[in-house]
mmCIF file of C-alpha atoms in Angstrom:
data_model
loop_
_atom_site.group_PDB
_atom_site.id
_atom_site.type_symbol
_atom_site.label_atom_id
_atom_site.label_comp_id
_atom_site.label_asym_id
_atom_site.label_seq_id
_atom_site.Cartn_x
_atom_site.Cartn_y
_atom_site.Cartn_z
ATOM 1 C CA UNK A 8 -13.968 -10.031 -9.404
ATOM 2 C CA UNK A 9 -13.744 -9.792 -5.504
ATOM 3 C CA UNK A 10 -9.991 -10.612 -5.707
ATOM 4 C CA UNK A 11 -8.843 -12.731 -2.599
ATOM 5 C CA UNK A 12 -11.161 -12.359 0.509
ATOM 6 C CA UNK A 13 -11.114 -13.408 4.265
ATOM 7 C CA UNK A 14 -13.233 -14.657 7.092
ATOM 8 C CA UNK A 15 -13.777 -13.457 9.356
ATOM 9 C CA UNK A 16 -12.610 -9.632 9.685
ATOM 10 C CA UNK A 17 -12.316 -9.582 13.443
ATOM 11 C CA UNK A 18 -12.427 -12.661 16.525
ATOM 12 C CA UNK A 19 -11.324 -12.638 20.036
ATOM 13 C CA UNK A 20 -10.702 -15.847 21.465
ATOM 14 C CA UNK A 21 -9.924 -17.136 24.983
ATOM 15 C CA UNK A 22 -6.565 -19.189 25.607
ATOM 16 C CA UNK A 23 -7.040 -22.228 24.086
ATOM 17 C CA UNK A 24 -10.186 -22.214 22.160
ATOM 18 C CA UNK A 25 -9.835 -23.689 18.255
ATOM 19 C CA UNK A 26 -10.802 -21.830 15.259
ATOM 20 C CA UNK A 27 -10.392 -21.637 11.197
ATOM 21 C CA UNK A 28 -9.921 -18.498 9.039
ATOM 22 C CA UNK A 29 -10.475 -18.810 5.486
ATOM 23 C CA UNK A 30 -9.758 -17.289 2.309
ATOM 24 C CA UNK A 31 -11.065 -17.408 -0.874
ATOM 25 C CA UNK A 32 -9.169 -15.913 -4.060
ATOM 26 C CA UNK A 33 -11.062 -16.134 -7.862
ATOM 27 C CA UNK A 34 -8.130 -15.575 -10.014
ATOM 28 C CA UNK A 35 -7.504 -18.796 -10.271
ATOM 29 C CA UNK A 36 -4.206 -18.345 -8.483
ATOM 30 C CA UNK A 37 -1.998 -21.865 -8.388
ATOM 31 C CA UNK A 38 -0.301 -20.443 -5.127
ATOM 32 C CA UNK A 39 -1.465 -19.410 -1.859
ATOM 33 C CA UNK A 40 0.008 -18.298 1.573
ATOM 34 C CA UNK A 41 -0.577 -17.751 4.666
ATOM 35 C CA UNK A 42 1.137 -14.466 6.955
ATOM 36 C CA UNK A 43 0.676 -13.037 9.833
ATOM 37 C CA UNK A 44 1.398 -9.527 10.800
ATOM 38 C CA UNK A 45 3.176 -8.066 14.288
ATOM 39 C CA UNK A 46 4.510 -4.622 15.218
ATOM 40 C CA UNK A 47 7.816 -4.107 14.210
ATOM 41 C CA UNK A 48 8.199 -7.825 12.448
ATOM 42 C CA UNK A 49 6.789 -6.822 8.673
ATOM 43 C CA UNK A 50 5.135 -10.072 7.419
ATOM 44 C CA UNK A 51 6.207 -13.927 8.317
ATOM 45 C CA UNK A 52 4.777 -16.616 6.336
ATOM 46 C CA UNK A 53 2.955 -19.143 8.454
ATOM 47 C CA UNK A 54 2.122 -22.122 5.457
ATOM 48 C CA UNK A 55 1.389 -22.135 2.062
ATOM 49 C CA UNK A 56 0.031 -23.720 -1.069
ATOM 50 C CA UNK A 57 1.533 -24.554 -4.571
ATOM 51 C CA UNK A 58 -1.737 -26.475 -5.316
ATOM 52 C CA UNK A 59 -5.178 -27.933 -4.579
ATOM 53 C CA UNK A 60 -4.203 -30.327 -2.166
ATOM 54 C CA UNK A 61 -0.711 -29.706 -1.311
ATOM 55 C CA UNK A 62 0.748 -27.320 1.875
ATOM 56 C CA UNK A 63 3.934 -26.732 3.023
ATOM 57 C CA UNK A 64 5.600 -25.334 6.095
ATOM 58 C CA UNK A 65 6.849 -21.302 5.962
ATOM 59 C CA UNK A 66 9.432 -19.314 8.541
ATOM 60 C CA UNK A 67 6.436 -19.314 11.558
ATOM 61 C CA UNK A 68 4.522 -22.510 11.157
ATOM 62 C CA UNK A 69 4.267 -23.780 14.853
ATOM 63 C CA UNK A 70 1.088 -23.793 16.298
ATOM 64 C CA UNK A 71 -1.210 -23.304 12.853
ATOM 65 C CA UNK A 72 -2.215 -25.884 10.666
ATOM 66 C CA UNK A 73 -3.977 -25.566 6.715
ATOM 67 C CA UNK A 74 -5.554 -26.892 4.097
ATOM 68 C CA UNK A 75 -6.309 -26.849 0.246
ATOM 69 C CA UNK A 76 -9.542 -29.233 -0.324
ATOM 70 C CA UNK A 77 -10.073 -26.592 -3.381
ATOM 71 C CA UNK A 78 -8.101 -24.337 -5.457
ATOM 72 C CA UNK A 79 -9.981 -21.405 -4.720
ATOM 73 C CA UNK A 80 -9.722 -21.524 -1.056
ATOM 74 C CA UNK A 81 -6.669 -21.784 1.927
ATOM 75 C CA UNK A 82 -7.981 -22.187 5.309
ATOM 76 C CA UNK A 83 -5.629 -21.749 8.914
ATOM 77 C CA UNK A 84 -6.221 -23.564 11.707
ATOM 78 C CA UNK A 85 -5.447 -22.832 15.465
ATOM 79 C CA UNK A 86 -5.935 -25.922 17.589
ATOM 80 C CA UNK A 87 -5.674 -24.131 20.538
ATOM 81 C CA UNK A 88 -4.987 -20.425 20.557
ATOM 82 C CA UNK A 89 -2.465 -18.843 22.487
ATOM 83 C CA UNK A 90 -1.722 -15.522 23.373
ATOM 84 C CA UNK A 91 1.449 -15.061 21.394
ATOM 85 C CA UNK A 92 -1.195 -15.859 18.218
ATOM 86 C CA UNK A 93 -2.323 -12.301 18.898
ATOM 87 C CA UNK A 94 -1.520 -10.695 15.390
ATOM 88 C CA UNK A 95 -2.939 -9.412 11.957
ATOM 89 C CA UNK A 96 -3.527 -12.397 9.403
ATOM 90 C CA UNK A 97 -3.160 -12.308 5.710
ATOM 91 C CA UNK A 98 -3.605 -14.315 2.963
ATOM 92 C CA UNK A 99 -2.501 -14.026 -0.287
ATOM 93 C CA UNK A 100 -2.454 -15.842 -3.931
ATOM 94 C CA UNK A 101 -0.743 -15.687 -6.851
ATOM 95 C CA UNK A 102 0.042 -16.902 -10.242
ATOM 96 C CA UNK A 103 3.363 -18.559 -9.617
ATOM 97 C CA UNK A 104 5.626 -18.868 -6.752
ATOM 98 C CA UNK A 105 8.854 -17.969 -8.675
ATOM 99 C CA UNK A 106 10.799 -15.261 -9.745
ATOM 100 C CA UNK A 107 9.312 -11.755 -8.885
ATOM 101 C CA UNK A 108 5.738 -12.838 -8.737
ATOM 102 C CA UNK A 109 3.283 -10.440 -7.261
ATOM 103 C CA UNK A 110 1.196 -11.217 -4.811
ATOM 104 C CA UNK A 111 -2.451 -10.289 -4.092
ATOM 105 C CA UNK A 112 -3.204 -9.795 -0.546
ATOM 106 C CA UNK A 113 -7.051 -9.584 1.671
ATOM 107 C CA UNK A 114 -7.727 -7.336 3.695
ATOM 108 C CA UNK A 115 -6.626 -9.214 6.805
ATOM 109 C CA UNK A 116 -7.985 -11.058 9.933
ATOM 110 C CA UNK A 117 -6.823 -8.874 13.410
ATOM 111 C CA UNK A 118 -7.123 -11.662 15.874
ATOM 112 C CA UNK A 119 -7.025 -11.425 19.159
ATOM 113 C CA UNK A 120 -6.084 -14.338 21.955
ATOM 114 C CA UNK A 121 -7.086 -13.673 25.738
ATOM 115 C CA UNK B 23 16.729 -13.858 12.247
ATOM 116 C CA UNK B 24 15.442 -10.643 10.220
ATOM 117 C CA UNK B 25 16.982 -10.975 6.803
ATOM 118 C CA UNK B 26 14.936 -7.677 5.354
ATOM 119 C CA UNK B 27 15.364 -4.063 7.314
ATOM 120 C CA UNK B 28 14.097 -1.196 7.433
ATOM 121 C CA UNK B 29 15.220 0.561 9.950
ATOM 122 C CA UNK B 30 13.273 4.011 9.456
ATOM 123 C CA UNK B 31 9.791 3.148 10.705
ATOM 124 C CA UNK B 32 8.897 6.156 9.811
ATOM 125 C CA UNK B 33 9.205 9.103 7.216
ATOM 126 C CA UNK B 34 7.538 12.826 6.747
ATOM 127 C CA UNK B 35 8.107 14.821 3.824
ATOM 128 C CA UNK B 36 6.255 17.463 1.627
ATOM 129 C CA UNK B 37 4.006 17.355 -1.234
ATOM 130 C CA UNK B 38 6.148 17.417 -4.210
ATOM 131 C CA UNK B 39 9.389 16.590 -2.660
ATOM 132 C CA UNK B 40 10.710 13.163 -3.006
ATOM 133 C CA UNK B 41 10.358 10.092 -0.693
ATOM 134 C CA UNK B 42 13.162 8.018 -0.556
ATOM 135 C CA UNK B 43 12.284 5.027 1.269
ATOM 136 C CA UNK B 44 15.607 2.873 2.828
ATOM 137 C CA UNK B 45 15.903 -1.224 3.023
ATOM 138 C CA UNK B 46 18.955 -3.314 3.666
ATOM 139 C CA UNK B 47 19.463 -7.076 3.540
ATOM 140 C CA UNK B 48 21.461 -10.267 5.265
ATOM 141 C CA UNK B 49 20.987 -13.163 2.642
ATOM 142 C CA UNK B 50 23.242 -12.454 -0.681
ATOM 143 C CA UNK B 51 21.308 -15.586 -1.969
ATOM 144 C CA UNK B 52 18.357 -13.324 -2.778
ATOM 145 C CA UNK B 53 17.764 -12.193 -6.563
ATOM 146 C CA UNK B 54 14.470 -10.605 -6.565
ATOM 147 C CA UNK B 55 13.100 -7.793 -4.432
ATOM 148 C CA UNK B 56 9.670 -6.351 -4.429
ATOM 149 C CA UNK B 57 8.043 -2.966 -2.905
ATOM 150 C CA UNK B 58 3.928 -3.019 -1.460
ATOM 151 C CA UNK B 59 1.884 -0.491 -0.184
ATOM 152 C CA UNK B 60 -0.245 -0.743 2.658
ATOM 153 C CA UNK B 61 -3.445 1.322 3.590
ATOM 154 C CA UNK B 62 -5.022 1.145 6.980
ATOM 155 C CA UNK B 63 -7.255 -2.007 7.113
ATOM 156 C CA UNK B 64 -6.001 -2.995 3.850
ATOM 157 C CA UNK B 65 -3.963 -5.465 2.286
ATOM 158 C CA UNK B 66 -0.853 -4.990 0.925
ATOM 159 C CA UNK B 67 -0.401 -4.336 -2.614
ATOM 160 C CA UNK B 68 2.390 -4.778 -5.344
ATOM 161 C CA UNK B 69 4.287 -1.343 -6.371
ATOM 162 C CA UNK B 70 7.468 -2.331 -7.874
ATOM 163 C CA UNK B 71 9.868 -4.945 -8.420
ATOM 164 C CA UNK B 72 13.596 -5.406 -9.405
ATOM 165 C CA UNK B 73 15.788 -8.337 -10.155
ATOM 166 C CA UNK B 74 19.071 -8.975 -9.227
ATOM 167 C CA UNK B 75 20.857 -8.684 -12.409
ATOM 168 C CA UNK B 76 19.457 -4.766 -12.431
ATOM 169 C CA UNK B 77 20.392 -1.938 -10.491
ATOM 170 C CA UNK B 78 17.545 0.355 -11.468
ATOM 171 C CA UNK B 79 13.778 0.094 -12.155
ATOM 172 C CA UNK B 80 11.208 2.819 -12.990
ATOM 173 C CA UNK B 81 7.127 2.873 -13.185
ATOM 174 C CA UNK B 82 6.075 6.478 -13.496
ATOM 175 C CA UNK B 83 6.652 8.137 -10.014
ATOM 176 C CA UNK B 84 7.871 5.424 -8.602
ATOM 177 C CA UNK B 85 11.805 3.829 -8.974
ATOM 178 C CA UNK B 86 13.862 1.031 -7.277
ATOM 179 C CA UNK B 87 17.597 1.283 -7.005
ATOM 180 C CA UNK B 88 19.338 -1.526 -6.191
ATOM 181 C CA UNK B 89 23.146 -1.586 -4.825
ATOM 182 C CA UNK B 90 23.993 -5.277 -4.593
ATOM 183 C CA UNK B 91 27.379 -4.745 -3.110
ATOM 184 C CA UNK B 92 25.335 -2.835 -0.412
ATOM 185 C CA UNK B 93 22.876 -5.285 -0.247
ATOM 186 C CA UNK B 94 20.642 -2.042 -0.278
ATOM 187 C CA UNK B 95 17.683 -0.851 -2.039
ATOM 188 C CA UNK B 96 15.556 2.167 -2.158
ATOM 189 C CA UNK B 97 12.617 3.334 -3.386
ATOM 190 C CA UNK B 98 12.328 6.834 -4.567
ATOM 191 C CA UNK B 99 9.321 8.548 -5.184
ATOM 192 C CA UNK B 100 8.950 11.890 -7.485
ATOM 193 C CA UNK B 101 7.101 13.930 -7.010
ATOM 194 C CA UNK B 102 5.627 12.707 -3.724
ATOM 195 C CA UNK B 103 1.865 13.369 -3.714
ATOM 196 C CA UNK B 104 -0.527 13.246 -0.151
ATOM 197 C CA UNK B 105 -2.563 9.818 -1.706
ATOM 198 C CA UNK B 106 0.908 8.299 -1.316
ATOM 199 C CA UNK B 107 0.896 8.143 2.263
ATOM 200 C CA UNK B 108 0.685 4.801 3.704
ATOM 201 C CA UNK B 109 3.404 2.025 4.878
ATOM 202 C CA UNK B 110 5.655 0.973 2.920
ATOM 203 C CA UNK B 111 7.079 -2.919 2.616
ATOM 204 C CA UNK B 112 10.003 -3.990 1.066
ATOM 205 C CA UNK B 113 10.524 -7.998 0.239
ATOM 206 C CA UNK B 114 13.048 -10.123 -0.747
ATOM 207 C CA UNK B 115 13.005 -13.979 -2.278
ATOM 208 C CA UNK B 116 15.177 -16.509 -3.653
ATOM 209 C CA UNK B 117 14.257 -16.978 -7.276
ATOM 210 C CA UNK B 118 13.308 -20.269 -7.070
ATOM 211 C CA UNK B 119 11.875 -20.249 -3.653
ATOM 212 C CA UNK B 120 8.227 -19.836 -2.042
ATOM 213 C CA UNK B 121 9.829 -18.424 1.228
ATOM 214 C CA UNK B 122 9.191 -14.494 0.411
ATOM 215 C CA UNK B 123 10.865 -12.870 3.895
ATOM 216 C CA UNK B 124 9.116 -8.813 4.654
ATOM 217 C CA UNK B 125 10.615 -5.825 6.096
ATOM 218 C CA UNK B 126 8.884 -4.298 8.892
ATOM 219 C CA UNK B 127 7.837 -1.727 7.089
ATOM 220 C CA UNK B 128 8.329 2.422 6.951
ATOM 221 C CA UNK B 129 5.215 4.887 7.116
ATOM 222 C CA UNK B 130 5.286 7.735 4.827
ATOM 223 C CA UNK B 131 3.548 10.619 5.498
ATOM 224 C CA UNK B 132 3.498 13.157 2.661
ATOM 225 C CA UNK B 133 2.221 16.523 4.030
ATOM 226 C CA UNK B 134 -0.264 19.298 1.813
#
Protein backbone atom coordinates (compact mmCIF):
# COMPACT_ATOMS: atom_id res chain seq x y z
CA UNK A 1 0.00 0.00 0.00
CA UNK A 2 2.20 2.92 -1.40
CA UNK A 3 -0.42 5.44 -0.16
CA UNK A 4 -0.66 8.53 -2.59
CA UNK A 5 2.53 9.09 -4.75
CA UNK A 6 3.91 11.82 -7.16
CA UNK A 7 5.80 12.38 -10.36
CA UNK A 8 8.12 13.56 -10.68
CA UNK A 9 10.14 14.48 -7.34
CA UNK A 10 12.11 17.35 -8.79
CA UNK A 11 11.90 19.57 -12.54
CA UNK A 12 13.28 22.83 -13.52
CA UNK A 13 11.68 24.39 -16.30
CA UNK A 14 12.40 27.48 -18.45
CA UNK A 15 9.65 30.36 -18.69
CA UNK A 16 7.10 29.05 -20.59
CA UNK A 17 7.70 25.47 -21.23
CA UNK A 18 4.40 23.00 -20.50
CA UNK A 19 4.44 20.13 -18.24
CA UNK A 20 2.10 17.53 -16.13
CA UNK A 21 2.67 16.22 -12.57
CA UNK A 22 0.78 13.32 -11.53
CA UNK A 23 -0.38 11.52 -8.64
CA UNK A 24 -1.54 8.35 -7.97
CA UNK A 25 -3.35 7.37 -4.54
CA UNK A 26 -4.60 3.35 -3.96
CA UNK A 27 -6.98 3.87 -1.21
CA UNK A 28 -9.53 4.24 -3.26
CA UNK A 29 -9.98 7.81 -2.13
CA UNK A 30 -13.36 9.56 -3.81
CA UNK A 31 -11.53 13.02 -3.33
CA UNK A 32 -8.44 14.48 -4.52
CA UNK A 33 -6.59 17.91 -4.45
CA UNK A 34 -4.21 19.68 -5.66
CA UNK A 35 -1.74 22.39 -3.32
CA UNK A 36 1.02 24.06 -3.70
CA UNK A 37 3.44 25.13 -1.09
CA UNK A 38 5.37 28.81 -0.64
CA UNK A 39 7.40 30.29 2.23
CA UNK A 40 5.43 31.88 4.63
CA UNK A 41 1.86 31.03 2.73
CA UNK A 42 1.15 27.32 4.47
CA UNK A 43 -0.76 25.38 1.74
CA UNK A 44 -3.31 26.91 -1.09
CA UNK A 45 -5.38 24.59 -2.97
CA UNK A 46 -4.87 24.90 -6.69
CA UNK A 47 -8.01 22.29 -8.06
CA UNK A 48 -9.52 19.37 -6.95
CA UNK A 49 -11.56 16.24 -7.45
CA UNK A 50 -14.83 14.85 -5.85
CA UNK A 51 -14.75 12.08 -8.55
CA UNK A 52 -13.46 10.23 -11.62
CA UNK A 53 -14.18 12.71 -14.04
CA UNK A 54 -15.15 15.76 -12.27
CA UNK A 55 -12.61 18.96 -11.14
CA UNK A 56 -13.28 22.00 -9.67
CA UNK A 57 -11.55 25.30 -9.15
CA UNK A 58 -9.70 25.95 -5.41
CA UNK A 59 -8.35 29.53 -3.78
CA UNK A 60 -5.09 29.56 -6.51
CA UNK A 61 -6.36 28.03 -9.70
CA UNK A 62 -4.99 30.52 -12.39
CA UNK A 63 -2.52 29.31 -14.54
CA UNK A 64 -2.90 25.23 -13.76
CA UNK A 65 -5.24 23.06 -15.27
CA UNK A 66 -6.30 19.01 -14.14
CA UNK A 67 -7.78 16.08 -14.77
CA UNK A 68 -9.49 12.82 -13.42
CA UNK A 69 -9.63 10.22 -16.54
CA UNK A 70 -9.35 7.59 -13.44
CA UNK A 71 -10.10 7.43 -9.88
CA UNK A 72 -6.81 6.52 -8.85
CA UNK A 73 -4.99 9.31 -10.40
CA UNK A 74 -5.11 13.58 -10.45
CA UNK A 75 -2.80 15.07 -12.85
CA UNK A 76 -1.76 19.27 -12.96
CA UNK A 77 -1.06 20.90 -15.84
CA UNK A 78 1.09 24.08 -16.55
CA UNK A 79 0.54 25.35 -20.07
CA UNK A 80 3.19 27.56 -19.85
CA UNK A 81 5.22 27.93 -16.70
CA UNK A 82 5.98 31.02 -15.13
CA UNK A 83 8.21 32.06 -12.62
CA UNK A 84 5.73 32.87 -9.90
CA UNK A 85 4.85 28.79 -10.39
CA UNK A 86 8.11 28.35 -8.50
CA UNK A 87 6.77 26.37 -5.36
CA UNK A 88 6.44 22.89 -3.56
CA UNK A 89 3.41 20.77 -5.02
CA UNK A 90 1.23 18.41 -3.17
CA UNK A 91 -1.35 16.22 -3.73
CA UNK A 92 -3.56 14.68 -1.57
CA UNK A 93 -6.77 12.19 -1.35
CA UNK A 94 -9.20 11.32 0.84
CA UNK A 95 -12.28 9.51 1.76
CA UNK A 96 -14.75 12.35 1.80
CA UNK A 97 -14.55 15.98 1.39
CA UNK A 98 -16.74 16.86 4.45
CA UNK A 99 -16.62 17.38 7.91
CA UNK A 100 -13.11 16.82 9.51
CA UNK A 101 -11.83 14.45 6.92
CA UNK A 102 -8.18 13.68 6.95
CA UNK A 103 -6.21 13.98 4.30
CA UNK A 104 -3.29 11.89 2.97
CA UNK A 105 -0.61 13.85 1.45
CA UNK A 106 2.79 12.71 -1.18
CA UNK A 107 5.71 13.59 -0.66
CA UNK A 108 5.65 16.64 -2.93
CA UNK A 109 6.92 17.96 -6.34
CA UNK A 110 9.64 21.17 -5.63
CA UNK A 111 9.38 22.80 -8.97
CA UNK A 112 11.30 25.20 -10.17
CA UNK A 113 10.49 27.94 -13.17
CA UNK A 114 13.54 29.90 -14.78
CA UNK B 1 -6.64 37.10 2.25
CA UNK B 2 -5.02 34.65 4.98
CA UNK B 3 -7.94 33.32 6.94
CA UNK B 4 -5.54 30.74 9.12
CA UNK B 5 -2.36 32.30 11.24
CA UNK B 6 0.22 31.40 12.78
CA UNK B 7 2.15 33.91 13.57
CA UNK B 8 5.12 32.07 15.50
CA UNK B 9 7.10 30.53 12.64
CA UNK B 10 9.01 29.17 14.91
CA UNK B 11 9.30 27.44 18.44
CA UNK B 12 12.31 25.80 20.70
CA UNK B 13 11.67 24.06 23.76
CA UNK B 14 13.12 21.11 25.86
CA UNK B 15 12.65 17.50 25.95
CA UNK B 16 9.91 16.90 28.31
CA UNK B 17 8.53 20.31 28.54
CA UNK B 18 5.44 21.11 26.70
CA UNK B 19 4.93 22.61 23.17
CA UNK B 20 2.20 24.75 22.86
CA UNK B 21 1.75 25.53 19.36
CA UNK B 22 -0.52 29.05 18.61
CA UNK B 23 -3.20 29.54 15.53
CA UNK B 24 -5.80 32.22 15.11
CA UNK B 25 -8.56 32.62 12.52
CA UNK B 26 -10.70 35.36 10.28
CA UNK B 27 -13.77 33.26 8.98
CA UNK B 28 -16.35 32.47 12.03
CA UNK B 29 -18.06 30.30 9.28
CA UNK B 30 -15.50 27.57 9.96
CA UNK B 31 -16.56 24.43 12.19
CA UNK B 32 -13.80 22.06 11.84
CA UNK B 33 -10.09 22.51 12.41
CA UNK B 34 -7.35 20.04 11.89
CA UNK B 35 -3.47 19.86 13.04
CA UNK B 36 -0.53 17.99 10.42
CA UNK B 37 2.89 17.37 10.83
CA UNK B 38 5.43 17.90 8.39
CA UNK B 39 8.96 16.23 8.05
CA UNK B 40 11.56 17.53 5.69
CA UNK B 41 10.79 16.16 2.16
CA UNK B 42 7.68 14.77 3.41
CA UNK B 43 4.15 15.18 3.17
CA UNK B 44 2.05 16.39 5.60
CA UNK B 45 0.27 14.17 7.86
CA UNK B 46 -3.00 14.22 10.03
CA UNK B 47 -2.37 14.70 14.00
CA UNK B 48 -5.51 15.91 15.41
CA UNK B 49 -8.76 17.31 14.79
CA UNK B 50 -11.58 19.25 16.63
CA UNK B 51 -15.03 20.36 15.76
CA UNK B 52 -16.66 23.35 16.43
CA UNK B 53 -19.18 22.34 18.88
CA UNK B 54 -15.94 21.21 21.22
CA UNK B 55 -13.54 23.14 22.99
CA UNK B 56 -11.10 20.36 23.82
CA UNK B 57 -9.66 17.23 22.12
CA UNK B 58 -7.02 14.74 23.35
CA UNK B 59 -4.94 11.72 21.54
CA UNK B 60 -2.24 10.64 23.93
CA UNK B 61 0.46 13.46 23.97
CA UNK B 62 -1.15 15.41 21.85
CA UNK B 63 -4.46 17.97 22.66
CA UNK B 64 -6.40 20.72 20.76
CA UNK B 65 -8.05 23.53 22.61
CA UNK B 66 -10.33 25.44 20.94
CA UNK B 67 -11.62 29.09 22.11
CA UNK B 68 -14.31 29.98 19.58
CA UNK B 69 -14.93 33.39 20.95
CA UNK B 70 -11.12 33.80 20.27
CA UNK B 71 -11.31 32.27 17.16
CA UNK B 72 -8.06 30.57 18.59
CA UNK B 73 -6.71 27.19 18.86
CA UNK B 74 -3.72 25.50 20.21
CA UNK B 75 -2.10 22.52 20.25
CA UNK B 76 -0.35 21.36 23.30
CA UNK B 77 1.99 18.75 23.45
CA UNK B 78 3.06 16.74 26.83
CA UNK B 79 5.61 15.70 27.31
CA UNK B 80 7.43 17.04 24.24
CA UNK B 81 9.84 14.37 22.96
CA UNK B 82 13.00 15.22 20.18
CA UNK B 83 11.01 12.80 17.27
CA UNK B 84 8.42 15.57 17.58
CA UNK B 85 10.32 18.11 15.90
CA UNK B 86 9.08 19.10 12.62
CA UNK B 87 6.51 21.94 11.28
CA UNK B 88 3.56 22.18 12.39
CA UNK B 89 0.14 23.10 10.22
CA UNK B 90 -2.95 24.09 11.46
CA UNK B 91 -6.26 24.01 9.00
CA UNK B 92 -9.51 25.16 9.00
CA UNK B 93 -12.82 24.18 6.70
CA UNK B 94 -16.35 24.83 6.39
CA UNK B 95 -18.18 21.62 7.17
CA UNK B 96 -19.68 21.22 4.11
CA UNK B 97 -17.01 22.63 1.96
CA UNK B 98 -13.93 21.19 -0.16
CA UNK B 99 -12.05 24.59 0.26
CA UNK B 100 -9.64 23.42 3.32
CA UNK B 101 -7.54 27.02 3.85
CA UNK B 102 -3.59 26.18 5.79
CA UNK B 103 -1.66 28.16 8.17
CA UNK B 104 1.79 28.87 7.30
CA UNK B 105 2.99 26.76 9.55
CA UNK B 106 5.32 26.87 13.02
CA UNK B 107 8.64 24.71 13.36
CA UNK B 108 9.16 23.03 16.56
CA UNK B 109 12.30 22.19 17.65
CA UNK B 110 12.39 20.05 20.81
CA UNK B 111 15.98 20.01 22.18
CA UNK B 112 17.85 16.59 24.09
Amino acid sequence: NAGVTQTPKFRVLKTGQSMTLLCAQDMNHEYMYWYRQDPGMGLRLIHYSVGEGTTAKGEVPDGYNVSRLKKQNFLLGLESAAPSQTSVYFCASSVTGFGDYEQYFGPGTRLTVT
Amino acid sequence: DQQVKQNSPSLSVQEGRISILNCDYTNSMFDYFLWYKKYPAEGPTFLISISSIKDKNEDGRFTVFLNKSAKHLSLHIVPSQPGDSAVYFCAASVGNNNDMRFGAGTRLTVKP
